[in-house]
Amino acid sequence: MGFASFLLIFLTLCPALAQIVEDTEFLIDGTVKIAETDDNYVCATLDWWPKEKCNYNECPWGSASLINLVKFYY
């Protein structure tokens, strides 16, 4: 009974403790460079849609999704 009581009190207090709000202030200096990208930078994205997912009866991506890439790799 002791553990159940402790668990009930803990689960009741967690949301209450998460609601504590403090004022914060952020300063973002946009003039400072933290990284540099050269001319050889390539960005590639993959979606999570299955190949059956189509928009307006068009399926432009075919089998080009992350799900199919994982299936192909393994």
JSON list of C-alpha atoms in Angstrom, two decimals:
[
{"chain": "A", "resi": 1, "resn": "MET", "atom": "CA", "xyz": [0.00, 0.00, 0.00]},
{"chain": "A", "resi": 2, "resn": "GLY", "atom": "CA", "xyz": [2.92, 2.34, 0.65]},
{"chain": "A", "resi": 3, "resn": "PHE", "atom": "CA", "xyz": [4.25, 2.14, -2.90]},
{"chain": "A", "resi": 4, "resn": "ALA", "atom": "CA", "xyz": [0.81, 2.69, -4.42]},
{"chain": "A", "resi": 5, "resn": "SER", "atom": "CA", "xyz": [0.31, 5.77, -2.25]},
{"chain": "A", "resi": 6, "resn": "PHE", "atom": "CA", "xyz": [3.74, 7.12, -3.17]},
{"chain": "A", "resi": 7, "resn": "LEU", "atom": "CA", "xyz": [3.06, 6.51, -6.87]},
{"chain": "A", "resi": 8, "resn": "LEU", "atom": "CA", "xyz": [-0.31, 8.25, -6.67]},
{"chain": "A", "resi": 9, "resn": "ILE", "atom": "CA", "xyz": [1.19, 11.29, -4.95]},
{"chain": "A", "resi": 10, "resn": "PHE", "atom": "CA", "xyz": [4.12, 11.39, -7.38]},
{"chain": "A", "resi": 11, "resn": "LEU", "atom": "CA", "xyz": [1.87, 11.20, -10.44]},
{"chain": "A", "resi": 12, "resn": "THR", "atom": "CA", "xyz": [-0.40, 13.89, -8.98]},
{"chain": "A", "resi": 13, "resn": "LEU", "atom": "CA", "xyz": [2.47, 16.29, -8.26]},
{"chain": "A", "resi": 14, "resn": "CYS", "atom": "CA", "xyz": [4.32, 15.90, -11.59]},
{"chain": "A", "resi": 15, "resn": "PRO", "atom": "CA", "xyz": [1.86, 17.92, -13.67]},
{"chain": "A", "resi": 16, "resn": "ALA", "atom": "CA", "xyz": [1.63, 20.54, -10.93]},
{"chain": "A", "resi": 17, "resn": "LEU", "atom": "CA", "xyz": [5.42, 20.94, -10.83]},
{"chain": "A", "resi": 18, "resn": "ALA", "atom": "CA", "xyz": [5.58, 21.15, -14.61]},
{"chain": "A", "resi": 19, "resn": "GLN", "atom": "CA", "xyz": [3.30, 24.21, -14.53]},
{"chain": "A", "resi": 20, "resn": "ILE", "atom": "CA", "xyz": [5.82, 26.43, -12.75]},
{"chain": "A", "resi": 21, "resn": "VAL", "atom": "CA", "xyz": [6.42, 29.39, -15.07]},
{"chain": "A", "resi": 22, "resn": "GLU", "atom": "CA", "xyz": [9.47, 31.61, -14.92]},
{"chain": "A", "resi": 23, "resn": "ASP", "atom": "CA", "xyz": [10.24, 34.71, -16.96]},
{"chain": "A", "resi": 24, "resn": "THR", "atom": "CA", "xyz": [13.14, 34.19, -19.32]},
{"chain": "A", "resi": 25, "resn": "GLU", "atom": "CA", "xyz": [14.97, 36.40, -21.75]},
{"chain": "A", "resi": 26, "resn": "PHE", "atom": "CA", "xyz": [16.79, 35.34, -24.91]},
{"chain": "A", "resi": 27, "resn": "LEU", "atom": "CA", "xyz": [19.36, 37.36, -26.76]},
{"chain": "A", "resi": 28, "resn": "ILE", "atom": "CA", "xyz": [20.13, 36.22, -30.29]},
{"chain": "A", "resi": 29, "resn": "ASP", "atom": "CA", "xyz": [23.07, 37.85, -32.03]},
{"chain": "A", "resi": 30, "resn": "GLY", "atom": "CA", "xyz": [22.49, 37.34, -35.75]},
{"chain": "A", "resi": 31, "resn": "THR", "atom": "CA", "xyz": [25.75, 39.04, -36.70]},
{"chain": "A", "resi": 32, "resn": "VAL", "atom": "CA", "xyz": [27.99, 36.25, -35.40]},
{"chain": "A", "resi": 33, "resn": "LYS", "atom": "CA", "xyz": [28.87, 33.44, -37.83]},
{"chain": "A", "resi": 34, "resn": "ILE", "atom": "CA", "xyz": [28.95, 29.99, -36.20]},
{"chain": "A", "resi": 35, "resn": "ALA", "atom": "CA", "xyz": [29.46, 27.90, -39.35]},
{"chain": "A", "resi": 36, "resn": "GLU", "atom": "CA", "xyz": [30.25, 28.19, -43.02]},
{"chain": "A", "resi": 37, "resn": "THR", "atom": "CA", "xyz": [28.89, 26.13, -45.90]},
{"chain": "A", "resi": 38, "resn": "ASP", "atom": "CA", "xyz": [31.02, 25.67, -49.00]},
{"chain": "A", "resi": 39, "resn": "ASP", "atom": "CA", "xyz": [29.88, 25.30, -52.62]},
{"chain": "A", "resi": 40, "resn": "ASN", "atom": "CA", "xyz": [29.77, 21.48, -52.40]},
{"chain": "A", "resi": 41, "resn": "TYR", "atom": "CA", "xyz": [26.87, 21.43, -49.93]},
{"chain": "A", "resi": 42, "resn": "VAL", "atom": "CA", "xyz": [24.12, 18.95, -50.85]},
{"chain": "A", "resi": 43, "resn": "CYS", "atom": "CA", "xyz": [20.80, 18.66, -49.06]},
{"chain": "A", "resi": 44, "resn": "ALA", "atom": "CA", "xyz": [18.55, 15.63, -49.59]},
{"chain": "A", "resi": 45, "resn": "THR", "atom": "CA", "xyz": [15.22, 14.94, -47.96]},
{"chain": "A", "resi": 46, "resn": "LEU", "atom": "CA", "xyz": [13.11, 11.81, -47.79]},
{"chain": "A", "resi": 47, "resn": "ASP", "atom": "CA", "xyz": [9.45, 11.61, -46.88]},
{"chain": "A", "resi": 48, "resn": "TRP", "atom": "CA", "xyz": [7.54, 9.09, -44.78]},
{"chain": "A", "resi": 49, "resn": "TRP", "atom": "CA", "xyz": [4.66, 8.56, -47.21]},
{"chain": "A", "resi": 50, "resn": "PRO", "atom": "CA", "xyz": [3.96, 5.09, -48.59]},
{"chain": "A", "resi": 51, "resn": "LYS", "atom": "CA", "xyz": [3.94, 4.71, -52.37]},
{"chain": "A", "resi": 52, "resn": "GLU", "atom": "CA", "xyz": [0.14, 4.27, -52.35]},
{"chain": "A", "resi": 53, "resn": "LYS", "atom": "CA", "xyz": [-0.29, 7.79, -50.95]},
{"chain": "A", "resi": 54, "resn": "CYS", "atom": "CA", "xyz": [-1.17, 10.10, -53.84]},
{"chain": "A", "resi": 55, "resn": "ASN", "atom": "CA", "xyz": [-2.26, 13.72, -54.17]},
{"chain": "A", "resi": 56, "resn": "TYR", "atom": "CA", "xyz": [-4.91, 14.55, -56.75]},
{"chain": "A", "resi": 57, "resn": "ASN", "atom": "CA", "xyz": [-4.50, 11.13, -58.39]},
{"chain": "A", "resi": 58, "resn": "GLU", "atom": "CA", "xyz": [-0.79, 11.72, -58.97]},
{"chain": "A", "resi": 59, "resn": "CYS", "atom": "CA", "xyz": [1.94, 9.70, -57.28]},
{"chain": "A", "resi": 60, "resn": "PRO", "atom": "CA", "xyz": [5.10, 11.64, -58.16]},
{"chain": "A", "resi": 61, "resn": "TRP", "atom": "CA", "xyz": [7.36, 10.03, -55.58]},
{"chain": "A", "resi": 62, "resn": "GLY", "atom": "CA", "xyz": [6.67, 6.41, -56.46]},
{"chain": "A", "resi": 63, "resn": "SER", "atom": "CA", "xyz": [8.83, 4.24, -54.21]},
{"chain": "A", "resi": 64, "resn": "ALA", "atom": "CA", "xyz": [11.06, 7.11, -53.07]},
{"chain": "A", "resi": 65, "resn": "SER", "atom": "CA", "xyz": [10.29, 7.11, -49.36]},
{"chain": "A", "resi": 66, "resn": "LEU", "atom": "CA", "xyz": [12.25, 6.40, -46.21]},
{"chain": "A", "resi": 67, "resn": "ILE", "atom": "CA", "xyz": [10.14, 3.30, -45.59]},
{"chain": "A", "resi": 68, "resn": "ASN", "atom": "CA", "xyz": [11.21, 1.78, -48.91]},
{"chain": "A", "resi": 69, "resn": "LEU", "atom": "CA", "xyz": [14.82, 2.85, -48.39]},
{"chain": "A", "resi": 70, "resn": "VAL", "atom": "CA", "xyz": [14.95, 0.94, -45.10]},
{"chain": "A", "resi": 71, "resn": "LYS", "atom": "CA", "xyz": [13.37, -2.11, -46.77]},
{"chain": "A", "resi": 72, "resn": "PHE", "atom": "CA", "xyz": [15.93, -1.92, -49.59]},
{"chain": "A", "resi": 73, "resn": "TYR", "atom": "CA", "xyz": [18.88, -1.54, -47.22]},
{"chain": "A", "resi": 74, "resn": "TYR", "atom": "CA", "xyz": [17.99, -4.52, -45.05]}
]
